[in-house]
Amino acid sequence: MPELPEVETVRRSLEAKVKGKRIETAHVDYPPMLEGALERFHSTISGRVIEDVKRRGKYLLFDLAGVYLLSHLRMEGKYFLTDREEKKQLHERARIFFTDRTALLYEDVRKFGTFALRDAETVFTTRPLSKLGYEPFDASLTPALFHGMLKGRRAIKSVLLDQRVVAGIGNIYADEILFCAGVHPMEEARTLEETQASRIHACFQRILESAIDAGGASVRTYKNTLGTDGRFERELCVHTKAGTPCPHCSTPIEKIKVNGRGTYFCPHCQRRGKKG
Ligand SMILES: [Zn+2]
């Protein structure tokens, strides 16, 4: 599933390729992906210019001047820019036609991705964006503030996956962040000390930034838009590495389940109950 670095990589590609284009019309082949009526969707976006492409958490936001098209890629959503006459693709779910004879194809093998329209005035104060927590690079999210948000008995891994706390982190990066910080994924959030919270904060910024620089990771079938593959999976230290030596101490990486999610960690570098 694409996480913040992959979505940000897609956003940058879209910004470079479709910003400034005027939408002539659109075709949605799979209406259940759409929140609201198909006719309203067509009539609302037709004739509008893509002024900008933004991101909030794992959502892409097409700024259509006064209206936003929110796109969530979920498991396998992908965008491709093609000629508008390009033949229909096997997993194509929607096509946005531009006035310059190009088209943006949305492909989604598993059909979990979604489209929704929101008025610009209320886009950030209504669901789903109103439910999102801090962006990881938000300067107001200080290490001390982050430490204050670590309450309750939930495992720290579950807290990192909770989009209401920090938005954009998913299963891959949560494992890498906790390895970087030397914190066991099952550690109860309320027991973490300020130094540990600070390290997690520094690690999520550092790891997400380097993953964005690498164009994200293309773990399993996920590929970035417009034919580019992310390179970050080469830099993964623990995620999907069960049985291979820890890059720091050579102890074999272990795999456990945390809230049903496959979780990878080093039992030596991330000892449970380790403080400081
Ligand atoms: Zn280790």
mmCIF file of N, CA and C and ligand atoms in Angstrom, residues 179 246 248-251 266 268-269, ligand 1:
data_model
loop_
_atom_site.group_PDB
_atom_site.id
_atom_site.type_symbol
_atom_site.label_atom_id
_atom_site.label_comp_id
_atom_site.label_asym_id
_atom_site.label_seq_id
_atom_site.Cartn_x
_atom_site.Cartn_y
_atom_site.Cartn_z
ATOM 1 N N PHE A 179 12.738 0.761 14.135
ATOM 2 C CA PHE A 179 14.102 0.207 14.113
ATOM 3 C C PHE A 179 15.122 1.331 14.257
ATOM 4 N N CYS A 246 20.412 -8.371 11.187
ATOM 5 C CA CYS A 246 20.219 -6.942 11.442
ATOM 6 C C CYS A 246 21.437 -6.177 10.917
ATOM 7 N N HIS A 248 22.759 -3.615 11.991
ATOM 8 C CA HIS A 248 23.578 -3.051 13.079
ATOM 9 C C HIS A 248 24.303 -4.125 13.869
ATOM 10 N N CYS A 249 23.590 -5.231 14.214
ATOM 11 C CA CYS A 249 24.172 -6.186 15.183
ATOM 12 C C CYS A 249 24.181 -7.626 14.674
ATOM 13 N N SER A 250 23.680 -7.853 13.483
ATOM 14 C CA SER A 250 23.662 -9.188 12.847
ATOM 15 C C SER A 250 22.701 -10.202 13.470
ATOM 16 N N THR A 251 21.960 -9.819 14.522
ATOM 17 C CA THR A 251 20.917 -10.712 15.055
ATOM 18 C C THR A 251 19.842 -10.885 13.974
ATOM 19 N N CYS A 266 14.319 -5.943 15.159
ATOM 20 C CA CYS A 266 15.523 -6.636 15.647
ATOM 21 C C CYS A 266 15.367 -6.866 17.147
ATOM 22 N N HIS A 268 17.424 -7.602 19.331
ATOM 23 C CA HIS A 268 18.529 -7.071 20.136
ATOM 24 C C HIS A 268 18.494 -5.538 20.182
ATOM 25 N N CYS A 269 18.410 -4.894 19.020
ATOM 26 C CA CYS A 269 18.426 -3.417 18.970
ATOM 27 C C CYS A 269 17.124 -2.805 19.493
HETATM 28 ZN ZN ZN B 1 20.083 -5.327 15.698
#
